[in-house]
mmCIF file with all atom_site columns, C-alpha atoms and ligand atoms in Angstrom:
data_model
loop_
_atom_site.group_PDB
_atom_site.id
_atom_site.type_symbol
_atom_site.label_atom_id
_atom_site.label_alt_id
_atom_site.label_comp_id
_atom_site.label_asym_id
_atom_site.label_entity_id
_atom_site.label_seq_id
_atom_site.pdbx_PDB_ins_code
_atom_site.Cartn_x
_atom_site.Cartn_y
_atom_site.Cartn_z
_atom_site.occupancy
_atom_site.B_iso_or_equiv
_atom_site.pdbx_formal_charge
_atom_site.auth_seq_id
_atom_site.auth_comp_id
_atom_site.auth_asym_id
_atom_site.auth_atom_id
_atom_site.pdbx_PDB_model_num
ATOM   1   C CA  . MET A 1 1   ? -42.242 -20.601 11.510 1.00 0.00 ? 1   MET A CA  1
ATOM   2   C CA  . ALA A 1 2   ? -44.509 -21.951 14.224 1.00 0.00 ? 2   ALA A CA  1
ATOM   3   C CA  . ASN A 1 3   ? -44.071 -19.364 16.948 1.00 0.00 ? 3   ASN A CA  1
ATOM   4   C CA  . ASN A 1 4   ? -42.377 -16.233 18.179 1.00 0.00 ? 4   ASN A CA  1
ATOM   5   C CA  . GLU A 1 5   ? -40.374 -17.864 20.905 1.00 0.00 ? 5   GLU A CA  1
ATOM   6   C CA  . THR A 1 6   ? -36.650 -17.286 21.266 1.00 0.00 ? 6   THR A CA  1
ATOM   7   C CA  . ALA A 1 7   ? -34.419 -20.361 21.354 1.00 0.00 ? 7   ALA A CA  1
ATOM   8   C CA  . ILE A 1 8   ? -30.936 -20.355 22.799 1.00 0.00 ? 8   ILE A CA  1
ATOM   9   C CA  . TYR A 1 9   ? -28.244 -22.521 21.259 1.00 0.00 ? 9   TYR A CA  1
ATOM   10  C CA  . PRO A 1 10  ? -25.329 -22.765 23.696 1.00 0.00 ? 10  PRO A CA  1
ATOM   11  C CA  . GLY A 1 11  ? -21.892 -24.193 23.059 1.00 0.00 ? 11  GLY A CA  1
ATOM   12  C CA  . SER A 1 12  ? -18.205 -23.535 22.766 1.00 0.00 ? 12  SER A CA  1
ATOM   13  C CA  . PHE A 1 13  ? -18.298 -22.910 18.992 1.00 0.00 ? 13  PHE A CA  1
ATOM   14  C CA  . ASP A 1 14  ? -14.511 -23.199 18.817 1.00 0.00 ? 14  ASP A CA  1
ATOM   15  C CA  . PRO A 1 15  ? -15.051 -22.841 15.897 1.00 0.00 ? 15  PRO A CA  1
ATOM   16  C CA  . ILE A 1 16  ? -18.574 -22.936 14.493 1.00 0.00 ? 16  ILE A CA  1
ATOM   17  C CA  . THR A 1 17  ? -18.971 -25.833 12.003 1.00 0.00 ? 17  THR A CA  1
ATOM   18  C CA  . ASN A 1 18  ? -21.444 -26.527 9.230  1.00 0.00 ? 18  ASN A CA  1
ATOM   19  C CA  . GLY A 1 19  ? -23.192 -28.892 11.633 1.00 0.00 ? 19  GLY A CA  1
ATOM   20  C CA  . HIS A 1 20  ? -23.925 -25.943 13.931 1.00 0.00 ? 20  HIS A CA  1
ATOM   21  C CA  . VAL A 1 21  ? -24.980 -23.780 10.976 1.00 0.00 ? 21  VAL A CA  1
ATOM   22  C CA  . ASP A 1 22  ? -27.406 -26.433 9.721  1.00 0.00 ? 22  ASP A CA  1
ATOM   23  C CA  . LEU A 1 23  ? -28.924 -26.734 13.174 1.00 0.00 ? 23  LEU A CA  1
ATOM   24  C CA  . VAL A 1 24  ? -29.460 -22.975 13.523 1.00 0.00 ? 24  VAL A CA  1
ATOM   25  C CA  . LYS A 1 25  ? -31.096 -22.756 10.096 1.00 0.00 ? 25  LYS A CA  1
ATOM   26  C CA  . ARG A 1 26  ? -33.454 -25.630 10.895 1.00 0.00 ? 26  ARG A CA  1
ATOM   27  C CA  . THR A 1 27  ? -34.247 -24.094 14.287 1.00 0.00 ? 27  THR A CA  1
ATOM   28  C CA  . LEU A 1 28  ? -35.309 -20.910 12.470 1.00 0.00 ? 28  LEU A CA  1
ATOM   29  C CA  . ARG A 1 29  ? -38.087 -22.903 10.777 1.00 0.00 ? 29  ARG A CA  1
ATOM   30  C CA  . VAL A 1 30  ? -39.636 -23.469 14.177 1.00 0.00 ? 30  VAL A CA  1
ATOM   31  C CA  . PHE A 1 31  ? -38.599 -20.562 16.398 1.00 0.00 ? 31  PHE A CA  1
ATOM   32  C CA  . GLY A 1 32  ? -38.651 -16.853 15.719 1.00 0.00 ? 32  GLY A CA  1
ATOM   33  C CA  . LYS A 1 33  ? -35.163 -16.075 17.014 1.00 0.00 ? 33  LYS A CA  1
ATOM   34  C CA  . VAL A 1 34  ? -32.039 -18.037 17.826 1.00 0.00 ? 34  VAL A CA  1
ATOM   35  C CA  . ILE A 1 35  ? -29.355 -16.823 20.195 1.00 0.00 ? 35  ILE A CA  1
ATOM   36  C CA  . VAL A 1 36  ? -26.045 -18.521 19.534 1.00 0.00 ? 36  VAL A CA  1
ATOM   37  C CA  . ALA A 1 37  ? -24.598 -18.296 23.041 1.00 0.00 ? 37  ALA A CA  1
ATOM   38  C CA  . ILE A 1 38  ? -20.875 -18.901 23.408 1.00 0.00 ? 38  ILE A CA  1
ATOM   39  C CA  . ALA A 1 39  ? -20.042 -20.250 26.849 1.00 0.00 ? 39  ALA A CA  1
ATOM   40  C CA  . THR A 1 40  ? -16.856 -18.892 28.401 1.00 0.00 ? 40  THR A CA  1
ATOM   41  C CA  . ASN A 1 41  ? -14.966 -19.999 31.445 1.00 0.00 ? 41  ASN A CA  1
ATOM   42  C CA  . PRO A 1 42  ? -11.837 -17.869 31.984 1.00 0.00 ? 42  PRO A CA  1
ATOM   43  C CA  . ASP A 1 43  ? -10.464 -20.371 34.522 1.00 0.00 ? 43  ASP A CA  1
ATOM   44  C CA  . LYS A 1 44  ? -10.565 -23.306 32.118 1.00 0.00 ? 44  LYS A CA  1
ATOM   45  C CA  . ASP A 1 45  ? -10.142 -21.649 28.759 1.00 0.00 ? 45  ASP A CA  1
ATOM   46  C CA  . ARG A 1 46  ? -8.291  -23.870 26.338 1.00 0.00 ? 46  ARG A CA  1
ATOM   47  C CA  . SER A 1 47  ? -10.019 -22.639 23.201 1.00 0.00 ? 47  SER A CA  1
ATOM   48  C CA  . LEU A 1 48  ? -8.162  -22.140 19.951 1.00 0.00 ? 48  LEU A CA  1
ATOM   49  C CA  . PHE A 1 49  ? -10.090 -19.001 19.031 1.00 0.00 ? 49  PHE A CA  1
ATOM   50  C CA  . THR A 1 50  ? -10.590 -16.029 21.331 1.00 0.00 ? 50  THR A CA  1
ATOM   51  C CA  . LEU A 1 51  ? -14.132 -15.174 22.309 1.00 0.00 ? 51  LEU A CA  1
ATOM   52  C CA  . GLN A 1 52  ? -13.950 -12.144 20.019 1.00 0.00 ? 52  GLN A CA  1
ATOM   53  C CA  . GLU A 1 53  ? -12.919 -14.308 17.072 1.00 0.00 ? 53  GLU A CA  1
ATOM   54  C CA  . ARG A 1 54  ? -15.672 -16.832 17.748 1.00 0.00 ? 54  ARG A CA  1
ATOM   55  C CA  . LEU A 1 55  ? -18.303 -14.097 17.985 1.00 0.00 ? 55  LEU A CA  1
ATOM   56  C CA  . GLU A 1 56  ? -17.047 -12.541 14.757 1.00 0.00 ? 56  GLU A CA  1
ATOM   57  C CA  . MET A 1 57  ? -17.183 -15.843 12.883 1.00 0.00 ? 57  MET A CA  1
ATOM   58  C CA  . VAL A 1 58  ? -20.747 -16.528 14.051 1.00 0.00 ? 58  VAL A CA  1
ATOM   59  C CA  . ASN A 1 59  ? -21.867 -13.002 13.148 1.00 0.00 ? 59  ASN A CA  1
ATOM   60  C CA  . GLU A 1 60  ? -20.331 -13.301 9.675  1.00 0.00 ? 60  GLU A CA  1
ATOM   61  C CA  . VAL A 1 61  ? -21.938 -16.678 9.027  1.00 0.00 ? 61  VAL A CA  1
ATOM   62  C CA  . PHE A 1 62  ? -25.422 -15.456 9.961  1.00 0.00 ? 62  PHE A CA  1
ATOM   63  C CA  . ALA A 1 63  ? -25.163 -11.927 8.549  1.00 0.00 ? 63  ALA A CA  1
ATOM   64  C CA  . GLU A 1 64  ? -28.097 -12.639 6.201  1.00 0.00 ? 64  GLU A CA  1
ATOM   65  C CA  . PHE A 1 65  ? -30.334 -13.561 9.161  1.00 0.00 ? 65  PHE A CA  1
ATOM   66  C CA  . GLN A 1 66  ? -29.785 -10.297 11.012 1.00 0.00 ? 66  GLN A CA  1
ATOM   67  C CA  . GLY A 1 67  ? -32.476 -9.749  13.604 1.00 0.00 ? 67  GLY A CA  1
ATOM   68  C CA  . ARG A 1 68  ? -33.303 -13.456 13.821 1.00 0.00 ? 68  ARG A CA  1
ATOM   69  C CA  . VAL A 1 69  ? -29.911 -14.903 14.743 1.00 0.00 ? 69  VAL A CA  1
ATOM   70  C CA  . MET A 1 70  ? -27.866 -13.191 17.416 1.00 0.00 ? 70  MET A CA  1
ATOM   71  C CA  . ALA A 1 71  ? -24.490 -14.151 18.796 1.00 0.00 ? 71  ALA A CA  1
ATOM   72  C CA  . ASP A 1 72  ? -23.559 -13.461 22.372 1.00 0.00 ? 72  ASP A CA  1
ATOM   73  C CA  . SER A 1 73  ? -21.507 -14.938 25.180 1.00 0.00 ? 73  SER A CA  1
ATOM   74  C CA  . PHE A 1 74  ? -22.044 -15.835 28.783 1.00 0.00 ? 74  PHE A CA  1
ATOM   75  C CA  . GLN A 1 75  ? -20.287 -16.967 31.926 1.00 0.00 ? 75  GLN A CA  1
ATOM   76  C CA  . GLY A 1 76  ? -22.015 -18.956 34.622 1.00 0.00 ? 76  GLY A CA  1
ATOM   77  C CA  . LEU A 1 77  ? -25.152 -21.002 34.294 1.00 0.00 ? 77  LEU A CA  1
ATOM   78  C CA  . LEU A 1 78  ? -26.855 -21.382 30.964 1.00 0.00 ? 78  LEU A CA  1
ATOM   79  C CA  . VAL A 1 79  ? -30.296 -21.342 32.590 1.00 0.00 ? 79  VAL A CA  1
ATOM   80  C CA  . ASP A 1 80  ? -29.600 -17.878 34.051 1.00 0.00 ? 80  ASP A CA  1
ATOM   81  C CA  . HIS A 1 81  ? -28.398 -16.549 30.736 1.00 0.00 ? 81  HIS A CA  1
ATOM   82  C CA  . ALA A 1 82  ? -31.440 -17.980 28.977 1.00 0.00 ? 82  ALA A CA  1
ATOM   83  C CA  . GLU A 1 83  ? -33.655 -16.139 31.446 1.00 0.00 ? 83  GLU A CA  1
ATOM   84  C CA  . ARG A 1 84  ? -31.751 -12.871 30.975 1.00 0.00 ? 84  ARG A CA  1
ATOM   85  C CA  . ARG A 1 85  ? -32.261 -13.186 27.218 1.00 0.00 ? 85  ARG A CA  1
ATOM   86  C CA  . GLY A 1 86  ? -35.907 -14.215 27.413 1.00 0.00 ? 86  GLY A CA  1
ATOM   87  C CA  . ALA A 1 87  ? -35.252 -17.597 25.786 1.00 0.00 ? 87  ALA A CA  1
ATOM   88  C CA  . THR A 1 88  ? -37.736 -20.350 26.533 1.00 0.00 ? 88  THR A CA  1
ATOM   89  C CA  . VAL A 1 89  ? -36.043 -23.233 24.757 1.00 0.00 ? 89  VAL A CA  1
ATOM   90  C CA  . VAL A 1 90  ? -32.507 -24.626 24.693 1.00 0.00 ? 90  VAL A CA  1
ATOM   91  C CA  . ILE A 1 91  ? -31.431 -26.223 21.415 1.00 0.00 ? 91  ILE A CA  1
ATOM   92  C CA  . ARG A 1 92  ? -28.858 -28.972 21.320 1.00 0.00 ? 92  ARG A CA  1
ATOM   93  C CA  . GLY A 1 93  ? -27.761 -31.154 18.452 1.00 0.00 ? 93  GLY A CA  1
ATOM   94  C CA  . LEU A 1 94  ? -27.401 -34.912 18.659 1.00 0.00 ? 94  LEU A CA  1
ATOM   95  C CA  . ARG A 1 95  ? -24.960 -36.706 16.433 1.00 0.00 ? 95  ARG A CA  1
ATOM   96  C CA  . ALA A 1 96  ? -24.031 -40.242 17.374 1.00 0.00 ? 96  ALA A CA  1
ATOM   97  C CA  . ILE A 1 97  ? -25.552 -42.173 20.249 1.00 0.00 ? 97  ILE A CA  1
ATOM   98  C CA  . SER A 1 98  ? -22.405 -41.341 22.209 1.00 0.00 ? 98  SER A CA  1
ATOM   99  C CA  . ASP A 1 99  ? -23.657 -37.742 22.545 1.00 0.00 ? 99  ASP A CA  1
ATOM   100 C CA  . PHE A 1 100 ? -26.785 -38.904 24.272 1.00 0.00 ? 100 PHE A CA  1
ATOM   101 C CA  . GLU A 1 101 ? -25.621 -39.550 27.824 1.00 0.00 ? 101 GLU A CA  1
ATOM   102 C CA  . TYR A 1 102 ? -23.877 -36.200 28.246 1.00 0.00 ? 102 TYR A CA  1
ATOM   103 C CA  . GLU A 1 103 ? -26.739 -34.333 26.615 1.00 0.00 ? 103 GLU A CA  1
ATOM   104 C CA  . PHE A 1 104 ? -29.338 -36.164 28.676 1.00 0.00 ? 104 PHE A CA  1
ATOM   105 C CA  . GLN A 1 105 ? -27.513 -35.305 31.913 1.00 0.00 ? 105 GLN A CA  1
ATOM   106 C CA  . MET A 1 106 ? -27.256 -31.634 30.954 1.00 0.00 ? 106 MET A CA  1
ATOM   107 C CA  . ALA A 1 107 ? -30.900 -31.449 29.955 1.00 0.00 ? 107 ALA A CA  1
ATOM   108 C CA  . MET A 1 108 ? -31.990 -33.062 33.232 1.00 0.00 ? 108 MET A CA  1
ATOM   109 C CA  . MET A 1 109 ? -29.796 -30.762 35.307 1.00 0.00 ? 109 MET A CA  1
ATOM   110 C CA  . ASN A 1 110 ? -31.005 -27.678 33.447 1.00 0.00 ? 110 ASN A CA  1
ATOM   111 C CA  . HIS A 1 111 ? -34.564 -28.855 33.925 1.00 0.00 ? 111 HIS A CA  1
ATOM   112 C CA  . ARG A 1 112 ? -33.986 -29.215 37.645 1.00 0.00 ? 112 ARG A CA  1
ATOM   113 C CA  . LEU A 1 113 ? -32.486 -25.728 37.822 1.00 0.00 ? 113 LEU A CA  1
ATOM   114 C CA  . LYS A 1 114 ? -35.205 -24.106 35.716 1.00 0.00 ? 114 LYS A CA  1
ATOM   115 C CA  . PRO A 1 115 ? -38.173 -26.364 34.916 1.00 0.00 ? 115 PRO A CA  1
ATOM   116 C CA  . GLN A 1 116 ? -39.839 -23.800 32.660 1.00 0.00 ? 116 GLN A CA  1
ATOM   117 C CA  . LEU A 1 117 ? -36.864 -23.906 30.253 1.00 0.00 ? 117 LEU A CA  1
ATOM   118 C CA  . GLU A 1 118 ? -37.316 -26.780 27.780 1.00 0.00 ? 118 GLU A CA  1
ATOM   119 C CA  . THR A 1 119 ? -34.477 -28.527 25.952 1.00 0.00 ? 119 THR A CA  1
ATOM   120 C CA  . PHE A 1 120 ? -35.141 -29.478 22.337 1.00 0.00 ? 120 PHE A CA  1
ATOM   121 C CA  . PHE A 1 121 ? -32.833 -31.949 20.646 1.00 0.00 ? 121 PHE A CA  1
ATOM   122 C CA  . MET A 1 122 ? -32.330 -31.976 16.916 1.00 0.00 ? 122 MET A CA  1
ATOM   123 C CA  . MET A 1 123 ? -30.545 -34.637 14.931 1.00 0.00 ? 123 MET A CA  1
ATOM   124 C CA  . THR A 1 124 ? -27.657 -33.145 13.006 1.00 0.00 ? 124 THR A CA  1
ATOM   125 C CA  . GLY A 1 125 ? -27.824 -33.447 9.228  1.00 0.00 ? 125 GLY A CA  1
ATOM   126 C CA  . GLU A 1 126 ? -26.329 -36.645 7.809  1.00 0.00 ? 126 GLU A CA  1
ATOM   127 C CA  . SER A 1 127 ? -23.363 -34.903 6.205  1.00 0.00 ? 127 SER A CA  1
ATOM   128 C CA  . GLU A 1 128 ? -22.508 -33.302 9.570  1.00 0.00 ? 128 GLU A CA  1
ATOM   129 C CA  . PHE A 1 129 ? -22.881 -36.503 11.526 1.00 0.00 ? 129 PHE A CA  1
ATOM   130 C CA  . TYR A 1 130 ? -19.160 -37.001 12.072 1.00 0.00 ? 130 TYR A CA  1
ATOM   131 C CA  . THR A 1 131 ? -18.140 -33.327 12.273 1.00 0.00 ? 131 THR A CA  1
ATOM   132 C CA  . SER A 1 132 ? -17.096 -31.757 15.528 1.00 0.00 ? 132 SER A CA  1
ATOM   133 C CA  . SER A 1 133 ? -15.108 -28.623 16.347 1.00 0.00 ? 133 SER A CA  1
ATOM   134 C CA  . ARG A 1 134 ? -12.520 -30.796 18.063 1.00 0.00 ? 134 ARG A CA  1
ATOM   135 C CA  . LEU A 1 135 ? -11.961 -33.079 15.054 1.00 0.00 ? 135 LEU A CA  1
ATOM   136 C CA  . VAL A 1 136 ? -11.940 -30.187 12.626 1.00 0.00 ? 136 VAL A CA  1
ATOM   137 C CA  . LYS A 1 137 ? -9.155  -28.480 14.608 1.00 0.00 ? 137 LYS A CA  1
ATOM   138 C CA  . GLU A 1 138 ? -7.173  -31.692 14.822 1.00 0.00 ? 138 GLU A CA  1
ATOM   139 C CA  . VAL A 1 139 ? -7.430  -32.420 11.103 1.00 0.00 ? 139 VAL A CA  1
ATOM   140 C CA  . VAL A 1 140 ? -6.444  -28.873 10.100 1.00 0.00 ? 140 VAL A CA  1
ATOM   141 C CA  . SER A 1 141 ? -3.538  -28.808 12.559 1.00 0.00 ? 141 SER A CA  1
ATOM   142 C CA  . LEU A 1 142 ? -2.211  -31.964 10.873 1.00 0.00 ? 142 LEU A CA  1
ATOM   143 C CA  . GLY A 1 143 ? -2.559  -30.488 7.387  1.00 0.00 ? 143 GLY A CA  1
ATOM   144 C CA  . GLY A 1 144 ? -5.859  -32.159 6.407  1.00 0.00 ? 144 GLY A CA  1
ATOM   145 C CA  . ASP A 1 145 ? -8.632  -30.554 4.387  1.00 0.00 ? 145 ASP A CA  1
ATOM   146 C CA  . VAL A 1 146 ? -11.905 -29.689 6.112  1.00 0.00 ? 146 VAL A CA  1
ATOM   147 C CA  . SER A 1 147 ? -13.488 -27.648 3.344  1.00 0.00 ? 147 SER A CA  1
ATOM   148 C CA  . GLY A 1 148 ? -17.213 -28.275 3.240  1.00 0.00 ? 148 GLY A CA  1
ATOM   149 C CA  . LEU A 1 149 ? -17.284 -29.098 6.944  1.00 0.00 ? 149 LEU A CA  1
ATOM   150 C CA  . VAL A 1 150 ? -16.958 -25.504 8.150  1.00 0.00 ? 150 VAL A CA  1
ATOM   151 C CA  . PRO A 1 151 ? -18.119 -22.193 6.645  1.00 0.00 ? 151 PRO A CA  1
ATOM   152 C CA  . ASP A 1 152 ? -15.625 -20.567 4.253  1.00 0.00 ? 152 ASP A CA  1
ATOM   153 C CA  . ASN A 1 153 ? -14.747 -17.726 6.640  1.00 0.00 ? 153 ASN A CA  1
ATOM   154 C CA  . VAL A 1 154 ? -13.954 -20.279 9.342  1.00 0.00 ? 154 VAL A CA  1
ATOM   155 C CA  . LEU A 1 155 ? -11.794 -22.293 6.949  1.00 0.00 ? 155 LEU A CA  1
ATOM   156 C CA  . VAL A 1 156 ? -9.663  -19.220 6.220  1.00 0.00 ? 156 VAL A CA  1
ATOM   157 C CA  . LYS A 1 157 ? -9.282  -18.429 9.934  1.00 0.00 ? 157 LYS A CA  1
ATOM   158 C CA  . LEU A 1 158 ? -8.403  -22.037 10.772 1.00 0.00 ? 158 LEU A CA  1
ATOM   159 C CA  . ARG A 1 159 ? -5.679  -22.077 8.103  1.00 0.00 ? 159 ARG A CA  1
ATOM   160 C CA  . ASN A 1 160 ? -4.330  -18.759 9.406  1.00 0.00 ? 160 ASN A CA  1
ATOM   161 C CA  . LYS A 1 161 ? -4.232  -20.071 12.970 1.00 0.00 ? 161 LYS A CA  1
ATOM   162 C CA  . PHE A 1 162 ? -2.143  -23.022 11.932 1.00 0.00 ? 162 PHE A CA  1
ATOM   163 C CA  . LYS A 1 163 ? -0.140  -20.912 9.443  1.00 0.00 ? 163 LYS A CA  1
ATOM   164 C CA  . LEU A 1 164 ? -1.026  -23.193 6.513  1.00 0.00 ? 164 LEU A CA  1
HETATM 165 O O1  . PNS B 2 .   ? -20.058 -27.071 22.854 1.00 0.00 ? 201 PNS B O1  1
HETATM 166 P P1  . PNS B 2 .   ? -20.180 -27.778 24.161 1.00 0.00 ? 201 PNS B P1  1
HETATM 167 O O2  . PNS B 2 .   ? -18.840 -27.810 24.843 1.00 0.00 ? 201 PNS B O2  1
HETATM 168 O O3  . PNS B 2 .   ? -20.762 -29.139 24.015 1.00 0.00 ? 201 PNS B O3  1
HETATM 169 O O4  . PNS B 2 .   ? -21.186 -26.947 25.090 1.00 0.00 ? 201 PNS B O4  1
HETATM 170 C C1  . PNS B 2 .   ? -21.399 -27.270 26.423 1.00 0.00 ? 201 PNS B C1  1
HETATM 171 C C2  . PNS B 2 .   ? -22.209 -26.142 27.121 1.00 0.00 ? 201 PNS B C2  1
HETATM 172 C C3  . PNS B 2 .   ? -21.515 -24.813 26.914 1.00 0.00 ? 201 PNS B C3  1
HETATM 173 C C4  . PNS B 2 .   ? -23.578 -26.082 26.504 1.00 0.00 ? 201 PNS B C4  1
HETATM 174 C C5  . PNS B 2 .   ? -22.320 -26.479 28.617 1.00 0.00 ? 201 PNS B C5  1
HETATM 175 O O5  . PNS B 2 .   ? -21.056 -26.741 29.133 1.00 0.00 ? 201 PNS B O5  1
HETATM 176 C C6  . PNS B 2 .   ? -22.971 -25.335 29.405 1.00 0.00 ? 201 PNS B C6  1
HETATM 177 O O6  . PNS B 2 .   ? -24.166 -25.159 29.354 1.00 0.00 ? 201 PNS B O6  1
HETATM 178 N N1  . PNS B 2 .   ? -22.134 -24.543 30.123 1.00 0.00 ? 201 PNS B N1  1
HETATM 179 C C7  . PNS B 2 .   ? -22.590 -23.420 30.906 1.00 0.00 ? 201 PNS B C7  1
HETATM 180 C C8  . PNS B 2 .   ? -22.477 -23.709 32.403 1.00 0.00 ? 201 PNS B C8  1
HETATM 181 C C9  . PNS B 2 .   ? -23.679 -24.487 32.885 1.00 0.00 ? 201 PNS B C9  1
HETATM 182 O O7  . PNS B 2 .   ? -24.807 -24.038 32.809 1.00 0.00 ? 201 PNS B O7  1
HETATM 183 N N2  . PNS B 2 .   ? -23.401 -25.699 33.385 1.00 0.00 ? 201 PNS B N2  1
HETATM 184 C C10 . PNS B 2 .   ? -24.418 -26.616 33.846 1.00 0.00 ? 201 PNS B C10 1
HETATM 185 C C11 . PNS B 2 .   ? -24.927 -27.446 32.674 1.00 0.00 ? 201 PNS B C11 1
HETATM 186 S S1  . PNS B 2 .   ? -26.033 -28.673 33.192 1.00 0.00 ? 201 PNS B S1  1
#
């Protein structure tokens, strides 16, 4: 680990996938702590899992990293939450080139809002390249198998949601 900084990894995590998990584990090689910050917006909430369920899944997945990986949630601006938590770096994963424009815009806007907060991009692992929470939900809802793409506890909860 190169430093004692805290990184914040924001997202919807509806649900957390193995792509997210891989990114957190690789972030831990560089930063002392990672906050997995679940963004909530009660006015536009169309998530499959409740906030409580998402927090639980993240906590279960990273139970072995207690003290270094923390799950929490926030409403409002990410930059404000990062400041409240003492995070100096935002982590985001890049999959295909199609992610780039959206991510670039967010990073620029966050930089404008809080220039001292850096955004670090990491390439997702090759086996997670095509995985997204949205696709995982769609495949499971249509009876497809996503084992290996999400942690085991998430797989069980996904199947329960869709009563499979
Ligand atoms: O998993 P997602 O949906 O790609 O995550 C997007 C997220 C939560 C990182 C982004 O929407 C966000 O930061 N929301 C918090 C509100 C905010 O700060 N908006 C301005 C971003 S430039």
